[in-house]
PDB file of N, CA and C in Angstrom:
ATOM      1  N   MET A   1     -33.765 -65.034-109.533  1.00  0.00           N
ATOM      2  CA  MET A   1     -32.398 -65.429-109.554  1.00  0.00           C
ATOM      3  C   MET A   1     -32.211 -66.428-108.424  1.00  0.00           C
ATOM      4  N   SER A   2     -31.424 -67.436-108.626  1.00  0.00           N
ATOM      5  CA  SER A   2     -31.232 -68.433-107.573  1.00  0.00           C
ATOM      6  C   SER A   2     -29.740 -68.575-107.325  1.00  0.00           C
ATOM      7  N   GLY A   3     -29.403 -69.352-106.315  1.00  0.00           N
ATOM      8  CA  GLY A   3     -28.012 -69.555-105.966  1.00  0.00           C
ATOM      9  C   GLY A   3     -27.634 -68.743-104.753  1.00  0.00           C
ATOM     10  N   ILE A   4     -26.419 -68.877-104.410  1.00  0.00           N
ATOM     11  CA  ILE A   4     -25.913 -68.150-103.238  1.00  0.00           C
ATOM     12  C   ILE A   4     -24.835 -67.184-103.715  1.00  0.00           C
ATOM     13  N   ARG A   5     -24.928 -65.995-103.181  1.00  0.00           N
ATOM     14  CA  ARG A   5     -23.908 -64.982-103.488  1.00  0.00           C
ATOM     15  C   ARG A   5     -23.032 -64.829-102.249  1.00  0.00           C
ATOM     16  N   THR A   6     -21.753 -65.020-102.448  1.00  0.00           N
ATOM     17  CA  THR A   6     -20.814 -64.878-101.339  1.00  0.00           C
ATOM     18  C   THR A   6     -20.255 -63.465-101.352  1.00  0.00           C
ATOM     19  N   CYS A   7     -20.267 -62.850-100.200  1.00  0.00           N
ATOM     20  CA  CYS A   7     -19.765 -61.476-100.085  1.00  0.00           C
ATOM     21  C   CYS A   7     -18.273 -61.455-100.301  1.00  0.00           C
ATOM     22  N   GLY A   8     -17.809 -60.566-101.177  1.00  0.00           N
ATOM     23  CA  GLY A   8     -16.390 -60.428-101.436  1.00  0.00           C
ATOM     24  C   GLY A   8     -15.647 -59.717-100.341  1.00  0.00           C
ATOM     25  N   SER A   9     -16.371 -59.082 -99.434  1.00  0.00           N
ATOM     26  CA  SER A   9     -15.740 -58.331 -98.366  1.00  0.00           C
ATOM     27  C   SER A   9     -15.559 -59.157 -97.104  1.00  0.00           C
ATOM     28  N   CYS A  10     -16.646 -59.862 -96.685  1.00  0.00           N
ATOM     29  CA  CYS A  10     -16.569 -60.596 -95.421  1.00  0.00           C
ATOM     30  C   CYS A  10     -16.725 -62.114 -95.598  1.00  0.00           C
ATOM     31  N   GLY A  11     -17.094 -62.575 -96.819  1.00  0.00           N
ATOM     32  CA  GLY A  11     -17.243 -64.013 -97.070  1.00  0.00           C
ATOM     33  C   GLY A  11     -18.563 -64.604 -96.631  1.00  0.00           C
ATOM     34  N   HIS A  12     -19.489 -63.792 -96.178  1.00  0.00           N
ATOM     35  CA  HIS A  12     -20.783 -64.263 -95.710  1.00  0.00           C
ATOM     36  C   HIS A  12     -21.624 -64.723 -96.903  1.00  0.00           C
ATOM     37  N   PRO A  13     -22.283 -65.916 -96.797  1.00  0.00           N
ATOM     38  CA  PRO A  13     -23.180 -66.366 -97.880  1.00  0.00           C
ATOM     39  C   PRO A  13     -24.500 -65.616 -97.802  1.00  0.00           C
ATOM     40  N   ASN A  14     -25.013 -65.177 -98.981  1.00  0.00           N
ATOM     41  CA  ASN A  14     -26.273 -64.438 -99.073  1.00  0.00           C
ATOM     42  C   ASN A  14     -27.160 -65.126-100.097  1.00  0.00           C
ATOM     43  N   THR A  15     -28.473 -64.830-100.068  1.00  0.00           N
ATOM     44  CA  THR A  15     -29.390 -65.415-101.031  1.00  0.00           C
ATOM     45  C   THR A  15     -29.075 -64.877-102.425  1.00  0.00           C
ATOM     46  N   GLY A  16     -29.527 -65.592-103.447  1.00  0.00           N
ATOM     47  CA  GLY A  16     -29.218 -65.241-104.819  1.00  0.00           C
ATOM     48  C   GLY A  16     -29.843 -63.923-105.269  1.00  0.00           C
ATOM     49  N   ASP A  17     -30.934 -63.507-104.641  1.00  0.00           N
ATOM     50  CA  ASP A  17     -31.576 -62.254-105.080  1.00  0.00           C
ATOM     51  C   ASP A  17     -31.122 -61.047-104.261  1.00  0.00           C
ATOM     52  N   ALA A  18     -30.193 -61.229-103.317  1.00  0.00           N
ATOM     53  CA  ALA A  18     -29.701 -60.119-102.483  1.00  0.00           C
ATOM     54  C   ALA A  18     -28.775 -59.236-103.315  1.00  0.00           C
ATOM     55  N   MET A  19     -28.890 -57.937-103.097  1.00  0.00           N
ATOM     56  CA  MET A  19     -28.022 -56.976-103.799  1.00  0.00           C
ATOM     57  C   MET A  19     -26.841 -56.572-102.903  1.00  0.00           C
ATOM     58  N   PHE A  20     -27.076 -56.637-101.570  1.00  0.00           N
ATOM     59  CA  PHE A  20     -26.041 -56.252-100.625  1.00  0.00           C
ATOM     60  C   PHE A  20     -25.908 -57.329 -99.572  1.00  0.00           C
ATOM     61  N   CYS A  21     -24.718 -57.447 -98.995  1.00  0.00           N
ATOM     62  CA  CYS A  21     -24.450 -58.452 -97.969  1.00  0.00           C
ATOM     63  C   CYS A  21     -25.301 -58.162 -96.743  1.00  0.00           C
ATOM     64  N   SER A  22     -25.956 -59.212 -96.210  1.00  0.00           N
ATOM     65  CA  SER A  22     -26.819 -59.014 -95.033  1.00  0.00           C
ATOM     66  C   SER A  22     -25.994 -58.876 -93.754  1.00  0.00           C
ATOM     67  N   LYS A  23     -24.690 -59.145 -93.815  1.00  0.00           N
ATOM     68  CA  LYS A  23     -23.854 -59.020 -92.629  1.00  0.00           C
ATOM     69  C   LYS A  23     -23.102 -57.689 -92.591  1.00  0.00           C
ATOM     70  N   CYS A  24     -22.407 -57.344 -93.715  1.00  0.00           N
ATOM     71  CA  CYS A  24     -21.573 -56.131 -93.693  1.00  0.00           C
ATOM     72  C   CYS A  24     -22.100 -54.996 -94.582  1.00  0.00           C
ATOM     73  N   GLY A  25     -23.090 -55.276 -95.469  1.00  0.00           N
ATOM     74  CA  GLY A  25     -23.661 -54.250 -96.317  1.00  0.00           C
ATOM     75  C   GLY A  25     -22.906 -54.004 -97.613  1.00  0.00           C
ATOM     76  N   HIS A  26     -21.839 -54.770 -97.869  1.00  0.00           N
ATOM     77  CA  HIS A  26     -21.048 -54.601 -99.082  1.00  0.00           C
ATOM     78  C   HIS A  26     -21.895 -54.998-100.307  1.00  0.00           C
ATOM     79  N   LYS A  27     -21.709 -54.312-101.447  1.00  0.00           N
ATOM     80  CA  LYS A  27     -22.449 -54.634-102.664  1.00  0.00           C
ATOM     81  C   LYS A  27     -21.996 -55.992-103.174  1.00  0.00           C
ATOM     82  N   LEU A  28     -22.981 -56.840-103.518  1.00  0.00           N
ATOM     83  CA  LEU A  28     -22.678 -58.198-103.991  1.00  0.00           C
ATOM     84  C   LEU A  28     -22.527 -58.224-105.509  1.00  0.00           C
ATOM     85  N   PRO A  29     -21.805 -59.223-106.069  1.00  0.00           N
ATOM     86  CA  PRO A  29     -21.666 -59.344-107.516  1.00  0.00           C
ATOM     87  C   PRO A  29     -23.042 -59.590-108.145  1.00  0.00           C
ATOM     88  N   LEU A  30     -23.165 -59.282-109.452  1.00  0.00           N
ATOM     89  CA  LEU A  30     -24.455 -59.443-110.151  1.00  0.00           C
ATOM     90  C   LEU A  30     -24.910 -60.860-110.239  1.00  0.00           C
ATOM     91  N   HIS A  31     -23.998 -61.804-110.462  1.00  0.00           N
ATOM     92  CA  HIS A  31     -24.367 -63.215-110.608  1.00  0.00           C
ATOM     93  C   HIS A  31     -23.760 -64.019-109.479  1.00  0.00           C
ATOM     94  N   ALA A  32     -24.435 -65.103-109.129  1.00  0.00           N
ATOM     95  CA  ALA A  32     -23.989 -65.938-108.023  1.00  0.00           C
ATOM     96  C   ALA A  32     -22.621 -66.527-108.293  1.00  0.00           C
ATOM     97  N   ASP A  33     -22.329 -66.851-109.571  1.00  0.00           N
ATOM     98  CA  ASP A  33     -21.048 -67.480-109.883  1.00  0.00           C
ATOM     99  C   ASP A  33     -19.973 -66.467-110.277  1.00  0.00           C
ATOM    100  N   ALA A  34     -20.317 -65.200-110.271  1.00  0.00           N
ATOM    101  CA  ALA A  34     -19.340 -64.186-110.639  1.00  0.00           C
ATOM    102  C   ALA A  34     -18.329 -64.028-109.504  1.00  0.00           C
ATOM    103  N   PRO A  35     -17.101 -63.732-109.837  1.00  0.00           N
ATOM    104  CA  PRO A  35     -16.114 -63.538-108.780  1.00  0.00           C
ATOM    105  C   PRO A  35     -16.466 -62.313-107.949  1.00  0.00           C
ATOM    106  N   ALA A  36     -16.170 -62.374-106.702  1.00  0.00           N
ATOM    107  CA  ALA A  36     -16.472 -61.285-105.788  1.00  0.00           C
ATOM    108  C   ALA A  36     -15.625 -60.073-106.140  1.00  0.00           C
ATOM    109  N   ALA A  37     -16.236 -58.926-105.973  1.00  0.00           N
ATOM    110  CA  ALA A  37     -15.506 -57.690-106.241  1.00  0.00           C
ATOM    111  C   ALA A  37     -14.452 -57.481-105.162  1.00  0.00           C
ATOM    112  N   THR A  38     -13.293 -57.064-105.581  1.00  0.00           N
ATOM    113  CA  THR A  38     -12.241 -56.808-104.594  1.00  0.00           C
ATOM    114  C   THR A  38     -12.463 -55.424-103.999  1.00  0.00           C
ATOM    115  N   PRO A  39     -12.273 -55.316-102.738  1.00  0.00           N
ATOM    116  CA  PRO A  39     -12.474 -54.005-102.111  1.00  0.00           C
ATOM    117  C   PRO A  39     -11.429 -53.032-102.641  1.00  0.00           C
ATOM    118  N   PRO A  40     -11.785 -51.757-102.739  1.00  0.00           N
ATOM    119  CA  PRO A  40     -10.829 -50.780-103.253  1.00  0.00           C
ATOM    120  C   PRO A  40      -9.640 -50.646-102.313  1.00  0.00           C
ATOM    121  N   GLU A  41      -8.510 -50.306-102.911  1.00  0.00           N
ATOM    122  CA  GLU A  41      -7.291 -50.131-102.097  1.00  0.00           C
ATOM    123  C   GLU A  41      -7.444 -48.867-101.265  1.00  0.00           C
ATOM    124  N   PRO A  42      -6.931 -48.904-100.075  1.00  0.00           N
ATOM    125  CA  PRO A  42      -7.051 -47.706 -99.241  1.00  0.00           C
ATOM    126  C   PRO A  42      -6.259 -46.548 -99.857  1.00  0.00           C
ATOM    127  N   ALA A  43      -6.734 -45.367 -99.609  1.00  0.00           N
ATOM    128  CA  ALA A  43      -6.083 -44.160-100.142  1.00  0.00           C
ATOM    129  C   ALA A  43      -4.730 -43.988 -99.469  1.00  0.00           C
ATOM    130  N   PRO A  44      -3.760 -43.455-100.192  1.00  0.00           N
ATOM    131  CA  PRO A  44      -2.448 -43.248 -99.576  1.00  0.00           C
ATOM    132  C   PRO A  44      -2.583 -42.247 -98.417  1.00  0.00           C
ATOM    133  N   PRO A  45      -1.736 -42.372 -97.421  1.00  0.00           N
ATOM    134  CA  PRO A  45      -1.852 -41.447 -96.295  1.00  0.00           C
ATOM    135  C   PRO A  45      -1.600 -40.011 -96.739  1.00  0.00           C
ATOM    136  N   ALA A  46      -2.268 -39.118 -96.058  1.00  0.00           N
ATOM    137  CA  ALA A  46      -2.115 -37.690 -96.358  1.00  0.00           C
ATOM    138  C   ALA A  46      -0.706 -37.253 -95.996  1.00  0.00           C
ATOM    139  N   PRO A  47      -0.136 -36.325 -96.740  1.00  0.00           N
ATOM    140  CA  PRO A  47       1.211 -35.865 -96.400  1.00  0.00           C
ATOM    141  C   PRO A  47       1.206 -35.232 -95.011  1.00  0.00           C
ATOM    142  N   GLU A  48       2.306 -35.387 -94.333  1.00  0.00           N
ATOM    143  CA  GLU A  48       2.413 -34.865 -92.987  1.00  0.00           C
ATOM    144  C   GLU A  48       2.418 -33.351 -93.017  1.00  0.00           C
ATOM    145  N   GLU A  49       1.601 -32.744 -92.175  1.00  0.00           N
ATOM    146  CA  GLU A  49       1.534 -31.292 -92.117  1.00  0.00           C
ATOM    147  C   GLU A  49       2.609 -30.769 -91.156  1.00  0.00           C
ATOM    148  N   ARG A  50       3.205 -29.664 -91.561  1.00  0.00           N
ATOM    149  CA  ARG A  50       4.225 -29.054 -90.732  1.00  0.00           C
ATOM    150  C   ARG A  50       3.743 -27.684 -90.258  1.00  0.00           C
ATOM    151  N   ALA A  51       4.184 -27.302 -89.088  1.00  0.00           N
ATOM    152  CA  ALA A  51       3.857 -25.966 -88.597  1.00  0.00           C
ATOM    153  C   ALA A  51       4.683 -24.973 -89.394  1.00  0.00           C
ATOM    154  N   VAL A  52       4.060 -23.906 -89.797  1.00  0.00           N
ATOM    155  CA  VAL A  52       4.723 -22.879 -90.606  1.00  0.00           C
ATOM    156  C   VAL A  52       4.651 -21.549 -89.861  1.00  0.00           C
ATOM    157  N   GLU A  53       5.765 -20.842 -89.892  1.00  0.00           N
ATOM    158  CA  GLU A  53       5.804 -19.511 -89.282  1.00  0.00           C
ATOM    159  C   GLU A  53       4.819 -18.609 -89.996  1.00  0.00           C
ATOM    160  N   PRO A  54       4.029 -17.810 -89.290  1.00  0.00           N
ATOM    161  CA  PRO A  54       3.117 -16.887 -89.985  1.00  0.00           C
ATOM    162  C   PRO A  54       3.922 -15.842 -90.769  1.00  0.00           C
ATOM    163  N   VAL A  55       3.402 -15.505 -91.912  1.00  0.00           N
ATOM    164  CA  VAL A  55       4.058 -14.506 -92.768  1.00  0.00           C
ATOM    165  C   VAL A  55       3.566 -13.126 -92.340  1.00  0.00           C
ATOM    166  N   ALA A  56       4.486 -12.190 -92.245  1.00  0.00           N
ATOM    167  CA  ALA A  56       4.116 -10.828 -91.854  1.00  0.00           C
ATOM    168  C   ALA A  56       3.308 -10.189 -92.975  1.00  0.00           C
ATOM    169  N   GLU A  57       2.326  -9.396 -92.578  1.00  0.00           N
ATOM    170  CA  GLU A  57       1.488  -8.709 -93.572  1.00  0.00           C
ATOM    171  C   GLU A  57       2.295  -7.606 -94.232  1.00  0.00           C
ATOM    172  N   ALA A  58       1.981  -7.349 -95.477  1.00  0.00           N
ATOM    173  CA  ALA A  58       2.642  -6.292 -96.215  1.00  0.00           C
ATOM    174  C   ALA A  58       2.188  -4.946 -95.664  1.00  0.00           C
ATOM    175  N   PRO A  59       3.056  -3.946 -95.648  1.00  0.00           N
ATOM    176  CA  PRO A  59       2.630  -2.641 -95.150  1.00  0.00           C
ATOM    177  C   PRO A  59       1.601  -2.023 -96.079  1.00  0.00           C
ATOM    178  N   ALA A  60       0.777  -1.153 -95.523  1.00  0.00           N
ATOM    179  CA  ALA A  60      -0.240  -0.488 -96.304  1.00  0.00           C
ATOM    180  C   ALA A  60       0.445   0.404 -97.352  1.00  0.00           C
ATOM    181  N   PRO A  61      -0.159   0.512 -98.541  1.00  0.00           N
ATOM    182  CA  PRO A  61       0.462   1.351 -99.582  1.00  0.00           C
ATOM    183  C   PRO A  61       0.449   2.815 -99.176  1.00  0.00           C
ATOM    184  N   THR A  62       1.450   3.537 -99.621  1.00  0.00           N
ATOM    185  CA  THR A  62       1.545   4.969 -99.338  1.00  0.00           C
ATOM    186  C   THR A  62       0.581   5.721-100.242  1.00  0.00           C
ATOM    187  N   PRO A  63      -0.269   6.577 -99.668  1.00  0.00           N
ATOM    188  CA  PRO A  63      -1.209   7.314-100.520  1.00  0.00           C
ATOM    189  C   PRO A  63      -0.457   8.235-101.472  1.00  0.00           C
ATOM    190  N   GLN A  64      -0.927   8.308-102.692  1.00  0.00           N
ATOM    191  CA  GLN A  64      -0.314   9.176-103.684  1.00  0.00           C
ATOM    192  C   GLN A  64      -1.248  10.339-103.958  1.00  0.00           C
ATOM    193  N   SER A  65      -0.654  11.497-104.230  1.00  0.00           N
ATOM    194  CA  SER A  65      -1.488  12.664-104.512  1.00  0.00           C
ATOM    195  C   SER A  65      -1.991  12.598-105.941  1.00  0.00           C
ATOM    196  N   ALA A  66      -3.139  13.228-106.157  1.00  0.00           N
ATOM    197  CA  ALA A  66      -3.725  13.276-107.488  1.00  0.00           C
ATOM    198  C   ALA A  66      -2.883  14.194-108.355  1.00  0.00           C
ATOM    199  N   PRO A  67      -2.871  13.941-109.651  1.00  0.00           N
ATOM    200  CA  PRO A  67      -2.100  14.840-110.538  1.00  0.00           C
ATOM    201  C   PRO A  67      -2.703  16.231-110.546  1.00  0.00           C
ATOM    202  N   ARG A  68      -1.851  17.212-110.706  1.00  0.00           N
ATOM    203  CA  ARG A  68      -2.296  18.619-110.762  1.00  0.00           C
ATOM    204  C   ARG A  68      -2.998  18.869-112.092  1.00  0.00           C
ATOM    205  N   VAL A  69      -4.131  19.573-112.018  1.00  0.00           N
ATOM    206  CA  VAL A  69      -4.910  19.911-113.206  1.00  0.00           C
ATOM    207  C   VAL A  69      -4.972  21.406-113.290  1.00  0.00           C
ATOM    208  N   ALA A  70      -4.655  21.968-114.455  1.00  0.00           N
ATOM    209  CA  ALA A  70      -4.681  23.419-114.624  1.00  0.00           C
ATOM    210  C   ALA A  70      -6.107  23.934-114.438  1.00  0.00           C
ATOM    211  N   GLY A  71      -6.270  25.005-113.690  1.00  0.00           N
ATOM    212  CA  GLY A  71      -7.574  25.612-113.487  1.00  0.00           C
ATOM    213  C   GLY A  71      -8.429  24.899-112.456  1.00  0.00           C
ATOM    214  N   ALA A  72      -7.850  24.042-111.640  1.00  0.00           N
ATOM    215  CA  ALA A  72      -8.622  23.309-110.644  1.00  0.00           C
ATOM    216  C   ALA A  72      -7.976  23.464-109.278  1.00  0.00           C
ATOM    217  N   ALA A  73      -8.786  23.510-108.252  1.00  0.00           N
ATOM    218  CA  ALA A  73      -8.278  23.596-106.883  1.00  0.00           C
ATOM    219  C   ALA A  73      -8.604  22.292-106.189  1.00  0.00           C
ATOM    220  N   ARG A  74      -7.803  21.930-105.183  1.00  0.00           N
ATOM    221  CA  ARG A  74      -8.032  20.687-104.435  1.00  0.00           C
ATOM    222  C   ARG A  74      -9.017  20.918-103.308  1.00  0.00           C
ATOM    223  N   THR A  75      -9.857  19.934-103.095  1.00  0.00           N
ATOM    224  CA  THR A  75     -10.764  19.961-101.960  1.00  0.00           C
ATOM    225  C   THR A  75     -10.242  18.995-100.925  1.00  0.00           C
ATOM    226  N   MET A  76     -10.942  18.882 -99.804  1.00  0.00           N
ATOM    227  CA  MET A  76     -10.496  17.959 -98.763  1.00  0.00           C
ATOM    228  C   MET A  76     -10.510  16.532 -99.255  1.00  0.00           C
ATOM    229  N   LEU A  77     -11.399  16.185-100.155  1.00  0.00           N
ATOM    230  CA  LEU A  77     -11.468  14.819-100.658  1.00  0.00           C
ATOM    231  C   LEU A  77     -10.527  14.590-101.831  1.00  0.00           C
ATOM    232  N   GLY A  78      -9.851  15.614-102.279  1.00  0.00           N
ATOM    233  CA  GLY A  78      -8.914  15.460-103.350  1.00  0.00           C
ATOM    234  C   GLY A  78      -9.548  15.547-104.748  1.00  0.00           C
ATOM    235  N   MET A  79     -10.812  15.946-104.799  1.00  0.00           N
ATOM    236  CA  MET A  79     -11.483  16.041-106.095  1.00  0.00           C
ATOM    237  C   MET A  79     -11.172  17.407-106.709  1.00  0.00           C
ATOM    238  N   PRO A  80     -10.913  17.494-108.021  1.00  0.00           N
ATOM    239  CA  PRO A  80     -10.646  18.794-108.628  1.00  0.00           C
ATOM    240  C   PRO A  80     -11.919  19.669-108.555  1.00  0.00           C
ATOM    241  N   MET A  81     -11.685  20.940-108.325  1.00  0.00           N
ATOM    242  CA  MET A  81     -12.795  21.882-108.212  1.00  0.00           C
ATOM    243  C   MET A  81     -12.438  23.096-109.059  1.00  0.00           C
ATOM    244  N   PRO A  82     -13.384  23.613-109.814  1.00  0.00           N
ATOM    245  CA  PRO A  82     -13.040  24.760-110.688  1.00  0.00           C
ATOM    246  C   PRO A  82     -12.598  25.951-109.844  1.00  0.00           C
ATOM    247  N   ASP A  83     -11.680  26.719-110.419  1.00  0.00           N
ATOM    248  CA  ASP A  83     -11.189  27.886-109.687  1.00  0.00           C
ATOM    249  C   ASP A  83     -12.215  29.021-109.785  1.00  0.00           C
ATOM    250  N   ALA A  84     -11.981  30.086-109.054  1.00  0.00           N
ATOM    251  CA  ALA A  84     -12.942  31.203-108.958  1.00  0.00           C
ATOM    252  C   ALA A  84     -13.176  31.871-110.316  1.00  0.00           C
ATOM    253  N   GLU A  85     -12.136  31.960-111.127  1.00  0.00           N
ATOM    254  CA  GLU A  85     -12.272  32.611-112.450  1.00  0.00           C
ATOM    255  C   GLU A  85     -13.222  31.815-113.347  1.00  0.00           C
ATOM    256  N   ALA A  86     -13.108  30.501-113.325  1.00  0.00           N
ATOM    257  CA  ALA A  86     -13.983  29.667-114.141  1.00  0.00           C
ATOM    258  C   ALA A  86     -15.408  29.773-113.672  1.00  0.00           C
ATOM    259  N   VAL A  87     -15.614  29.834-112.361  1.00  0.00           N
ATOM    260  CA  VAL A  87     -16.975  29.956-111.804  1.00  0.00           C
ATOM    261  C   VAL A  87     -17.570  31.304-112.226  1.00  0.00           C
ATOM    262  N   ALA A  88     -16.775  32.358-112.174  1.00  0.00           N
ATOM    263  CA  ALA A  88     -17.269  33.690-112.552  1.00  0.00           C
ATOM    264  C   ALA A  88     -17.675  33.715-114.022  1.00  0.00           C
ATOM    265  N   ARG A  89     -16.874  33.081-114.900  1.00  0.00           N
ATOM    266  CA  ARG A  89     -17.217  33.029-116.321  1.00  0.00           C
ATOM    267  C   ARG A  89     -18.529  32.282-116.537  1.00  0.00           C
ATOM    268  N   ALA A  90     -18.710  31.145-115.837  1.00  0.00           N
ATOM    269  CA  ALA A  90     -19.938  30.362-115.993  1.00  0.00           C
ATOM    270  C   ALA A  90     -21.154  31.149-115.524  1.00  0.00           C
ATOM    271  N   LYS A  91     -21.020  31.878-114.409  1.00  0.00           N
ATOM    272  CA  LYS A  91     -22.130  32.681-113.907  1.00  0.00           C
ATOM    273  C   LYS A  91     -22.475  33.818-114.888  1.00  0.00           C
ATOM    274  N   ALA A  92     -21.453  34.459-115.454  1.00  0.00           N
ATOM    275  CA  ALA A  92     -21.692  35.548-116.419  1.00  0.00           C
ATOM    276  C   ALA A  92     -22.399  35.004-117.654  1.00  0.00           C
ATOM    277  N   GLU A  93     -22.000  33.849-118.129  1.00  0.00           N
ATOM    278  CA  GLU A  93     -22.646  33.238-119.295  1.00  0.00           C
ATOM    279  C   GLU A  93     -24.096  32.903-119.003  1.00  0.00           C
ATOM    280  N   ALA A  94     -24.373  32.365-117.823  1.00  0.00           N
ATOM    281  CA  ALA A  94     -25.753  32.038-117.437  1.00  0.00           C
ATOM    282  C   ALA A  94     -26.601  33.302-117.354  1.00  0.00           C
ATOM    283  N   GLU A  95     -26.021  34.387-116.816  1.00  0.00           N
ATOM    284  CA  GLU A  95     -26.754  35.658-116.719  1.00  0.00           C
ATOM    285  C   GLU A  95     -27.054  36.217-118.111  1.00  0.00           C
ATOM    286  N   ARG A  96     -26.103  36.132-119.037  1.00  0.00           N
ATOM    287  CA  ARG A  96     -26.350  36.590-120.416  1.00  0.00           C
ATOM    288  C   ARG A  96     -27.484  35.799-121.059  1.00  0.00           C
ATOM    289  N   ARG A  97     -27.495  34.500-120.831  1.00  0.00           N
ATOM    290  CA  ARG A  97     -28.577  33.678-121.418  1.00  0.00           C
ATOM    291  C   ARG A  97     -29.937  34.056-120.846  1.00  0.00           C
ATOM    292  N   ARG A  98     -29.997  34.305-119.527  1.00  0.00           N
ATOM    293  CA  ARG A  98     -31.258  34.715-118.913  1.00  0.00           C
ATOM    294  C   ARG A  98     -31.723  36.052-119.491  1.00  0.00           C
ATOM    295  N   ALA A  99     -30.788  36.963-119.656  1.00  0.00           N
ATOM    296  CA  ALA A  99     -31.131  38.292-120.207  1.00  0.00           C
ATOM    297  C   ALA A  99     -31.625  38.153-121.644  1.00  0.00           C
ATOM    298  N   ASP A 100     -30.987  37.306-122.436  1.00  0.00           N
ATOM    299  CA  ASP A 100     -31.415  37.087-123.828  1.00  0.00           C
ATOM    300  C   ASP A 100     -32.833  36.508-123.871  1.00  0.00           C
ATOM    301  N   ARG A 101     -33.129  35.558-122.997  1.00  0.00           N
ATOM    302  CA  ARG A 101     -34.462  34.962-122.967  1.00  0.00           C
ATOM    303  C   ARG A 101     -35.506  35.991-122.553  1.00  0.00           C
ATOM    304  N   ALA A 102     -35.141  36.795-121.555  1.00  0.00           N
ATOM    305  CA  ALA A 102     -36.071  37.821-121.087  1.00  0.00           C
ATOM    306  C   ALA A 102     -36.356  38.842-122.183  1.00  0.00           C
ATOM    307  N   ALA A 103     -35.329  39.224-122.923  1.00  0.00           N
ATOM    308  CA  ALA A 103     -35.504  40.191-124.017  1.00  0.00           C
ATOM    309  C   ALA A 103     -36.363  39.610-125.125  1.00  0.00           C
ATOM    310  N   ALA A 104     -36.256  38.336-125.350  1.00  0.00           N
ATOM    311  CA  ALA A 104     -37.036  37.686-126.438  1.00  0.00           C
ATOM    312  C   ALA A 104     -38.502  37.583-126.063  1.00  0.00           C
ATOM    313  N   THR A 105     -38.839  37.581-124.787  1.00  0.00           N
ATOM    314  CA  THR A 105     -40.244  37.440-124.394  1.00  0.00           C
ATOM    315  C   THR A 105     -40.951  38.804-124.276  1.00  0.00           C
ATOM    316  N   ILE A 106     -40.209  39.907-124.274  1.00  0.00           N
ATOM    317  CA  ILE A 106     -40.837  41.229-124.182  1.00  0.00           C
ATOM    318  C   ILE A 106     -41.483  41.525-125.513  1.00  0.00           C
ATOM    319  N   VAL A 107     -42.721  41.912-125.432  1.00  0.00           N
ATOM    320  CA  VAL A 107     -43.492  42.248-126.634  1.00  0.00           C
ATOM    321  C   VAL A 107     -43.612  43.751-126.725  1.00  0.00           C
ATOM    322  N   ASP A 108     -43.305  44.322-127.908  1.00  0.00           N
ATOM    323  CA  ASP A 108     -43.441  45.779-128.097  1.00  0.00           C
ATOM    324  C   ASP A 108     -44.923  46.131-128.209  1.00  0.00           C
ATOM    325  N   PRO A 109     -45.364  47.284-127.598  1.00  0.00           N
ATOM    326  CA  PRO A 109     -46.776  47.697-127.718  1.00  0.00           C
ATOM    327  C   PRO A 109     -47.125  48.278-129.046  1.00  0.00           C
TER     328      PRO A 109
END
């Protein structure tokens, strides 16, 4: 490529094969006779920041109790726990099952 490329940013003449201005580094037009690229318009100024009063934190939520469940007692952690009657029934059922298994394994002579 031949000719001179003039920088659209600073007006410096550059060689025809240059891609960027040797003075300011601005990108040069593709062709020597092409009009120089116009620099982009500056961004609008950022909106002015204002000091804002800090917002008070919301109070912590009030703990709510767990719903009452029939046949359950509360523990320190609030988890339902079976009452004594239910535990006694479960133990009696387990004992009956053990006795039934033991009776089934006894062999008559």
